[in-house]
Short mmCIF file of C-alpha atoms in Angstrom, two decimals:
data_model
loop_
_atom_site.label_atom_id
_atom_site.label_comp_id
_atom_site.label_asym_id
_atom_site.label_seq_id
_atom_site.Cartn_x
_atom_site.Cartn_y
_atom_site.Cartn_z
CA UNK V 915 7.02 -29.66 -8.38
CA UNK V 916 4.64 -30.55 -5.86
CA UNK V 917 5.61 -28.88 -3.11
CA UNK V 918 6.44 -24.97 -2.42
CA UNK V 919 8.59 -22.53 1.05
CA UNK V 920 6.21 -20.29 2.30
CA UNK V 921 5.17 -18.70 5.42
CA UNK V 922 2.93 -20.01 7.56
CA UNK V 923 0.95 -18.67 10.59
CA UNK V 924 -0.18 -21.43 13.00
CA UNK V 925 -2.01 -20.80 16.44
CA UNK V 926 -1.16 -23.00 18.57
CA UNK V 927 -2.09 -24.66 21.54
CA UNK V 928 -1.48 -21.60 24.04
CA UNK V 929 -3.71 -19.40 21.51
CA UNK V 930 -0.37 -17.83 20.06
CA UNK V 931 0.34 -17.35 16.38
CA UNK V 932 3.25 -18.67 15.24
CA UNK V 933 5.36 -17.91 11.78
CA UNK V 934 6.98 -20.58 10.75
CA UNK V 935 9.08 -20.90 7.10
CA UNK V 936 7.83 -24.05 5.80
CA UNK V 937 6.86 -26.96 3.05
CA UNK V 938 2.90 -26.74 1.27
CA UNK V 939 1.62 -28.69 -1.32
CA UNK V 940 0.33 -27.33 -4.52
CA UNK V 941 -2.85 -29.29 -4.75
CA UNK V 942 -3.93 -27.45 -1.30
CA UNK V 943 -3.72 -24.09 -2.90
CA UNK V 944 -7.60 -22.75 -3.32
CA UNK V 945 -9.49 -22.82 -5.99
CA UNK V 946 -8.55 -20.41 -8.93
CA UNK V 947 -8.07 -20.04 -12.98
CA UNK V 948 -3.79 -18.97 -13.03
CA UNK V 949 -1.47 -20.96 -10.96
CA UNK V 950 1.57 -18.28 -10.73
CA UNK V 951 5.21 -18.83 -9.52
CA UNK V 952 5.92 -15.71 -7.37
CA UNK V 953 9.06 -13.88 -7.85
CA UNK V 954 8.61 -11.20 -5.95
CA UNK V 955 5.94 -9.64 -3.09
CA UNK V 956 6.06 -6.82 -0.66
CA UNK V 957 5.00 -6.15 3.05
CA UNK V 958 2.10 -4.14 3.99
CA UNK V 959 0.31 -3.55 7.68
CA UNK V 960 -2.31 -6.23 6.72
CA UNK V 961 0.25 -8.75 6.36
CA UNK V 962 1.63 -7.69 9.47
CA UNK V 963 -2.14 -8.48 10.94
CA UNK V 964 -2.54 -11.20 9.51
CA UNK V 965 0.69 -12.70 11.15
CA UNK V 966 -0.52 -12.08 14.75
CA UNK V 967 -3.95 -13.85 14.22
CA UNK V 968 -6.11 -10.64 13.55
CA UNK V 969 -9.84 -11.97 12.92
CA UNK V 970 -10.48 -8.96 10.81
CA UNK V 971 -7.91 -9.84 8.21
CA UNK V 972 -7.71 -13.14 8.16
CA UNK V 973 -10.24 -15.28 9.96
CA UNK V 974 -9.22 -19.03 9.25
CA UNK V 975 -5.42 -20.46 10.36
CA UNK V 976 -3.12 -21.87 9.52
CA UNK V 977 -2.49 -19.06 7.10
CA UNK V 978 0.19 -17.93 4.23
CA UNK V 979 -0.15 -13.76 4.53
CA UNK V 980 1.04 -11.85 1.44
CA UNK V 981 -1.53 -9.34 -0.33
CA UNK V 982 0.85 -8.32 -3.11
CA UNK V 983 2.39 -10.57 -5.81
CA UNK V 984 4.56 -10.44 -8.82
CA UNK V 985 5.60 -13.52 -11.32
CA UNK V 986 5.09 -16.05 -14.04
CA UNK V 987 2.22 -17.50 -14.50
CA UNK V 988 2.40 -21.86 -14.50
CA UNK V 989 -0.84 -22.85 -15.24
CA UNK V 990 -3.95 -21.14 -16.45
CA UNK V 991 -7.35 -21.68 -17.77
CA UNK V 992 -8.47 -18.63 -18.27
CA UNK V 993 -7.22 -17.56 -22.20
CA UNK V 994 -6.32 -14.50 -21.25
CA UNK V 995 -3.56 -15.45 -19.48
CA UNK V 996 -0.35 -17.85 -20.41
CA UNK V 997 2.20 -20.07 -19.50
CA UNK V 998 5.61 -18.33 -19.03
CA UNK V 999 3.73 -14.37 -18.90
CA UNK V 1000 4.74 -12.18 -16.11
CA UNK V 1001 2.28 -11.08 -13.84
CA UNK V 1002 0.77 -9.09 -10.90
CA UNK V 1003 -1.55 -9.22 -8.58
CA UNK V 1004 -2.06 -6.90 -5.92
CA UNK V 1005 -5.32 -7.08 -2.83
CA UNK V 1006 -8.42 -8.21 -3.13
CA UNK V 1007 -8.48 -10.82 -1.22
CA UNK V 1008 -5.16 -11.86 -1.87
CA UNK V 1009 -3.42 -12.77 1.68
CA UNK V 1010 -6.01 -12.23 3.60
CA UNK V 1011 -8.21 -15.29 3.28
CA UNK V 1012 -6.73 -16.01 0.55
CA UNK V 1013 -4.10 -18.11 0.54
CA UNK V 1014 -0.73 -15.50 0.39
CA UNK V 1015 2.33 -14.01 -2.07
CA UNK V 1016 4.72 -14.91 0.94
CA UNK V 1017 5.49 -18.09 -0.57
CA UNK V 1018 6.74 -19.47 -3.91
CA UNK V 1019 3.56 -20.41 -5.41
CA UNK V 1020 -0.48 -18.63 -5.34
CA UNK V 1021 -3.50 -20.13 -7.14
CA UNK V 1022 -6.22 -17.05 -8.20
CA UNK V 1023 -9.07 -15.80 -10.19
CA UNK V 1024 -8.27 -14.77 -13.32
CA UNK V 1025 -10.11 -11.11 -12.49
CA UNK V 1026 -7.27 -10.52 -9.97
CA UNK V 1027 -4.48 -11.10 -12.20
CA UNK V 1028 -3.09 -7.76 -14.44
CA UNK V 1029 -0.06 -8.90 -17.10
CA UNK V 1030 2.76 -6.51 -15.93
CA UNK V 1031 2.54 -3.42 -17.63
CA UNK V 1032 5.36 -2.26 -20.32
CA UNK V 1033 7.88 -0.39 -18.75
CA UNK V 1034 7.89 -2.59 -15.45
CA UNK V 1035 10.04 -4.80 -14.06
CA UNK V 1036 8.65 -7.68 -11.77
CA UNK V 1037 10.47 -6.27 -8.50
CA UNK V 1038 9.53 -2.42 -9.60
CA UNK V 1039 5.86 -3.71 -9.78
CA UNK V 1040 6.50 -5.15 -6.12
CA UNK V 1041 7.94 -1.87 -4.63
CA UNK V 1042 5.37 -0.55 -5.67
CA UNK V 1043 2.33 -2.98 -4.59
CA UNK V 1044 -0.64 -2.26 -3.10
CA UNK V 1045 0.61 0.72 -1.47
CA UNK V 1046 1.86 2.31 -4.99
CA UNK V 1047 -1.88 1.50 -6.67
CA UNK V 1048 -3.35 3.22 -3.84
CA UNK V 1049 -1.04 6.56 -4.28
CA UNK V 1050 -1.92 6.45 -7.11
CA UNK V 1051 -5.72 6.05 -6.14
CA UNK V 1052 -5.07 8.76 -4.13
CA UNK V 1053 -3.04 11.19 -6.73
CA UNK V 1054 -5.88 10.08 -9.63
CA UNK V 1055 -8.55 11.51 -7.46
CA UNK V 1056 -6.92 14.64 -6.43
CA UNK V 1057 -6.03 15.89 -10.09
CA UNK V 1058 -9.80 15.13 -11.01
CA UNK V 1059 -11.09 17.33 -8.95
CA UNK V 1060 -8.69 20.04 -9.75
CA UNK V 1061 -5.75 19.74 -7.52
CA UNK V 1062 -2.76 21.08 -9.30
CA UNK V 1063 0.74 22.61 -8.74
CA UNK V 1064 0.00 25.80 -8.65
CA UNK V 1065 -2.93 25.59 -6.36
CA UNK V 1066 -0.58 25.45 -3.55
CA UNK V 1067 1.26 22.96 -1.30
CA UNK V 1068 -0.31 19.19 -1.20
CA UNK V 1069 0.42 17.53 2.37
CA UNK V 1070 1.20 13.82 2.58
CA UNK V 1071 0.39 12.18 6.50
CA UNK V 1072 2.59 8.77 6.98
CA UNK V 1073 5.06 9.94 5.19
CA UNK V 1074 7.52 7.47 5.81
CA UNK V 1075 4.92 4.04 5.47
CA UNK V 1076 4.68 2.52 1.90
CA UNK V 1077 1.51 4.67 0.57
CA UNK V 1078 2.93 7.77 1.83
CA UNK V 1079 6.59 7.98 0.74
CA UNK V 1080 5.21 6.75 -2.96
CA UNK V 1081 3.07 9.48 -2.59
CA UNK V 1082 5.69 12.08 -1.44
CA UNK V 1083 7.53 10.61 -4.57
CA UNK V 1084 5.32 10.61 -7.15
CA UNK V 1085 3.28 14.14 -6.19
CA UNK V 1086 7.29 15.62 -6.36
CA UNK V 1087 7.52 14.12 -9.86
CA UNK V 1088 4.56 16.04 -11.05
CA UNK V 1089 5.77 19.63 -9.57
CA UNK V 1090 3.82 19.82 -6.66
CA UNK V 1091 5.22 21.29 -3.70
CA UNK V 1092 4.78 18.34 -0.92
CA UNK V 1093 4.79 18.94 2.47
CA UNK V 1094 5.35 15.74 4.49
CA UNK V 1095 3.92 14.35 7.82
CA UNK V 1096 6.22 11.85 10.07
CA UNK V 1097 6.82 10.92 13.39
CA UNK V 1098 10.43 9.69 11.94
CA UNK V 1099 12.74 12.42 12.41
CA UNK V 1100 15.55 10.41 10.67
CA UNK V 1101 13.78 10.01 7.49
CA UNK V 1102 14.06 13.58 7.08
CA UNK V 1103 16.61 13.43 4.52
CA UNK V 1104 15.07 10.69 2.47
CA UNK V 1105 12.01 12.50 2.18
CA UNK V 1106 13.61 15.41 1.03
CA UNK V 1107 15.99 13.33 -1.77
CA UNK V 1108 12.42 12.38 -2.75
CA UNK V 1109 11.36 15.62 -3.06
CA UNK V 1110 9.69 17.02 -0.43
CA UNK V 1111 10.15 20.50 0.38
CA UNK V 1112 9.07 20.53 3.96
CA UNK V 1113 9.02 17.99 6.54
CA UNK V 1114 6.66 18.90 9.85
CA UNK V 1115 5.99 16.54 12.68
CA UNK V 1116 2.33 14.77 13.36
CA UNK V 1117 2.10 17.02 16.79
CA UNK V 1118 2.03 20.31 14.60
CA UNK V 1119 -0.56 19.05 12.47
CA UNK V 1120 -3.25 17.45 15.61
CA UNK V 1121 -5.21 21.36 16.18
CA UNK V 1122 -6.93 20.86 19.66
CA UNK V 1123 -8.15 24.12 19.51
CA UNK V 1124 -12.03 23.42 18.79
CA UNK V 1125 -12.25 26.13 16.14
CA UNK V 1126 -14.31 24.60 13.12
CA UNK V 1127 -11.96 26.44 10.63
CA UNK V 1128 -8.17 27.31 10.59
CA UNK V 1129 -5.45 29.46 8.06
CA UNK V 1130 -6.26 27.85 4.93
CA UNK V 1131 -2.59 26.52 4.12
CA UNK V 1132 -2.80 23.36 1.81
CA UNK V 1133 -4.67 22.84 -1.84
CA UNK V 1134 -4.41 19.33 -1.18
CA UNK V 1135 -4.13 16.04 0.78
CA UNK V 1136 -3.21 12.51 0.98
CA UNK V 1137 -3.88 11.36 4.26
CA UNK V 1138 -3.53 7.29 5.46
CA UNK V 1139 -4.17 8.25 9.32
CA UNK V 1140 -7.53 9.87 9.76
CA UNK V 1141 -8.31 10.56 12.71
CA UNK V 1142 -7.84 14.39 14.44
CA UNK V 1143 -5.03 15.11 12.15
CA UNK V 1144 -7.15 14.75 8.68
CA UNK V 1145 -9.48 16.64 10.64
CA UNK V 1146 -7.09 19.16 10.97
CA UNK V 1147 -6.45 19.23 7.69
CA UNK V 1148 -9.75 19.38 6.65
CA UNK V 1149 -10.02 22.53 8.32
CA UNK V 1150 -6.67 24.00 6.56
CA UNK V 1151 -7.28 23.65 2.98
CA UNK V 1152 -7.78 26.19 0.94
CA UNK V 1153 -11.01 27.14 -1.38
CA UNK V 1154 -12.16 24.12 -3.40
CA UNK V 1155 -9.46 22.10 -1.82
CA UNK V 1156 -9.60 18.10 -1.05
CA UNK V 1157 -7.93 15.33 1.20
CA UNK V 1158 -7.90 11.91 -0.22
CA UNK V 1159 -8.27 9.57 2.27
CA UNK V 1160 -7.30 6.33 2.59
CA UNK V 1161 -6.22 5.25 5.81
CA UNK V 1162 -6.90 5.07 9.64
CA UNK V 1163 -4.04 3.96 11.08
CA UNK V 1164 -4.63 6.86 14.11
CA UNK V 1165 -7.95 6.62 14.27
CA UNK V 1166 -11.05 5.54 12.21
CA UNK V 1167 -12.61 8.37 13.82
CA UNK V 1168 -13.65 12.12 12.43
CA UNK V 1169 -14.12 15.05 15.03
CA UNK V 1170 -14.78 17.75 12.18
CA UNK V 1171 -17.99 19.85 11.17
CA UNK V 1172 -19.71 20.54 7.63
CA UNK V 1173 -17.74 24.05 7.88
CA UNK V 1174 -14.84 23.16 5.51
CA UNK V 1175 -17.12 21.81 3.01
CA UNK V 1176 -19.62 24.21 2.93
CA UNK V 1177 -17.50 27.56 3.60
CA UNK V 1178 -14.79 26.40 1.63
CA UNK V 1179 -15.92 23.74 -1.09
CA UNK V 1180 -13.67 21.54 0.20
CA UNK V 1181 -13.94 17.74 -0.39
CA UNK V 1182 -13.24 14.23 1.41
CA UNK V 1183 -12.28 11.93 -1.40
CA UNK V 1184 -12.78 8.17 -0.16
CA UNK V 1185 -9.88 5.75 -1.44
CA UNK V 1186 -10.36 1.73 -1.82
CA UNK V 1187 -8.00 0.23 -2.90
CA UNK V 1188 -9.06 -3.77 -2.35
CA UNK V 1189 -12.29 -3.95 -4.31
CA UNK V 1190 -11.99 -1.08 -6.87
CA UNK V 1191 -12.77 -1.62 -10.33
CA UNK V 1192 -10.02 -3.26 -12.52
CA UNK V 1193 -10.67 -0.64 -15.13
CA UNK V 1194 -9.25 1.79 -12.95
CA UNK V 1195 -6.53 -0.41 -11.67
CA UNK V 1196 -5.13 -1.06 -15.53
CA UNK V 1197 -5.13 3.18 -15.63
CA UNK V 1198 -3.35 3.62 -12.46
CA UNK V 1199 -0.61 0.91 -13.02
CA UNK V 1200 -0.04 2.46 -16.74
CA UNK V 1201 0.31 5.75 -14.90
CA UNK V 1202 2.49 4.06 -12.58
CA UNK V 1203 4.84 2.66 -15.60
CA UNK V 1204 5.07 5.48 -17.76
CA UNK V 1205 4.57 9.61 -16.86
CA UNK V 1206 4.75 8.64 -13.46
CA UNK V 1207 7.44 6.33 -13.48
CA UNK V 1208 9.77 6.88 -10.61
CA UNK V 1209 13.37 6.70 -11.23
CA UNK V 1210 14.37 6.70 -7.47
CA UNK V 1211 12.54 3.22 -6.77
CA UNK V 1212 16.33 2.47 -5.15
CA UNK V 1213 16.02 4.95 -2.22
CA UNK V 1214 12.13 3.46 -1.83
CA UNK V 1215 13.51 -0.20 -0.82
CA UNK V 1216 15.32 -2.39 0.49
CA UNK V 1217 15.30 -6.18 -0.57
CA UNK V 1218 14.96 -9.16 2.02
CA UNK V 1219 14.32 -12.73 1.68
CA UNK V 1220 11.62 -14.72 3.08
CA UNK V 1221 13.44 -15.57 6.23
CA UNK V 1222 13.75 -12.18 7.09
CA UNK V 1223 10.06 -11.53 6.70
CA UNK V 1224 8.67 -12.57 10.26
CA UNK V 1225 11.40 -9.66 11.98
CA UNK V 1226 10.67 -7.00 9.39
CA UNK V 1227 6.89 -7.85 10.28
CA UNK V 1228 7.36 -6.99 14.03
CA UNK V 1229 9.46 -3.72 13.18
CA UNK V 1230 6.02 -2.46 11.26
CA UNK V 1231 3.36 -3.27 14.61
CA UNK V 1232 6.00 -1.68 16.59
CA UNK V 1233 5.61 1.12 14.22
CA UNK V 1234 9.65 1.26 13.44
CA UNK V 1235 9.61 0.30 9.79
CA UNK V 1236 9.55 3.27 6.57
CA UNK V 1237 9.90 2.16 3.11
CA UNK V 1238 9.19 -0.48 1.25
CA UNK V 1239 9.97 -4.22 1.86
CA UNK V 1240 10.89 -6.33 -1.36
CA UNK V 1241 10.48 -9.84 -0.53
CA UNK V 1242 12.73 -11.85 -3.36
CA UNK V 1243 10.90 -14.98 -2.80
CA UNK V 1244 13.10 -16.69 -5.98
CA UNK V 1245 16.21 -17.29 -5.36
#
């Protein structure tokens, strides 16, 4: 088979992008060592950039988004991988310059590629995705620096987007009492079926009040907003506490002080998903497939094809979208 659907953002001549479901050729696929056959991917915010013509994602167009990918590999020259093994592969550059997972076919390094780990199916490894490797980035860091259950409550901001109702999920799974952050009062019930055990809205967690330190409430954070409300937090953790961060989507911005750090011994633990090491990538998906396996993946996601993509990408930049997106890209 020579040619492949996919998605593909065009700009045309009015200096609009434009989505279109459409025909490729393999042989235009970049450069790469495992030709894979993609069963399954998943939506994140940067695909939903990347579809609008956002320079800082994706700089040349036309353009197949799609950071996340599960399937079978075709073709490979790298011995490590084979014909007919199932597969994932999940950012680096993946749908960003990089031609995309929303489409039936992706040509990558071999360094990006991770066989799908025992205990995984291809569309659990998708509803999970980028968004489940960095939760568990973000859980991974907290427990190694001493976060546990009966420290006190963890808090979890964008509760309701993909890194933060995996999050909500998984933290639950390990006992932790999770306090979650959403501007989505009708997710309230899914986040508690997930396990959370309190559910406060993003205005009782922005302090304008200027003081440096507040009530020390939380041993813990995952936070994917920064902004004034991980400042906030910041200021309410308690002794030797820490917020993961990993995430700006209020602001890239910090209005804090040292005080929380150096009254409290709190720490700011910096999350990267894209680039990090594969080493820690193969110990966060094995997490991911066995103890913190979650059994609940169902209540998660919701699966749509790749026609249904382009809407589902407008409902997340209009900020209306919670959960996770399974794109079956085999029929």
């Amino acid at each position: 088979m020579s040619q492949f659907k996919a998605l593909v953002v065009s700009e045309n001549a009015e200096k609009q992008y434009v989505r279109t479901i459409t025909q490729r050729n393999i042989e235009d696929l970049p450069a790469g060592e495992v030709l894979i056959k993609v069963h399954y991917s998943t939506l994140n915010y940067k695909d939903a950039l990347s579809s609008i013509g956002n320079k800082g994602v994706t700089r040349n167009y036309p353009h197949t988004p799609g950071i996340d990918a599960s399937g079978v590999v075709v073709e490979s020259t790298d011995a490590n991988f084979s014909i007919g093994q199932e597969v994932l592969v999940t950012s680096y550059d993946l749908g960003m310059n990089t031609s995309g997972a929303l489409a039936e076919y992706i040509r990558v390094p071999a360094k990006w590629v991770i066989a799908l780990p025992a205990g995984l199916s291809l569309s659990e490894a998708m509803i999970l995705g980028t968004a489940g490797l960095t939760a568990g980035l973000c859980i991974d860091a907290l427990l190694k620096y001493g976060v546990s259950p009966e420290k006190g409550k963890i808090i979890v901001t964008g509760s309701t987007g993909g890194v933060g109702i995996l999050s909500v999920a998984i933290l639950a799974k390990l006992g932790f009492e999770v306090v979650a952050v959403t501007g989505k009062p009708e997710a309230a019930e899914l986040l508690q079926r997930l396990g959370a055990t309190e559910i406060i809205s993003r205005e009782s967690l922005n302090d304008t009040s200027g003081r440096p330190m507040l009530k020390s409430i939380y041993a813990g954070a995952v936070d994917t907003v920064g902004g004034n409300i991980l400042a906030t937090i910041l200021k309410s953790l308690h002794y030797g506490g820490a917020a993961a961060a990993c995430g700006l989507v209020a602001s890239p911005d910090l209005p804090t002080s040292v005080f929380p750090f150096i009254l409290r011994g709190n720490a700011l633990l910096g999350i990267d998903s894209a680039e990090c090491p594969m080493s820690k990538r193969l110990e966060i998906w094995q997490h991911l497939a066995s103890d913190w396996k979650l059994d609940n993946l169902d209540l998660i996601s919701h699966e749509i094809g790749l026609e249904e993509v382009p809407a589902k990408l407008d409902l997340m930049l209009e900020g209306k979208s919670f959960g996770k997106s399974l794109v079956k890209i085999i029929d």
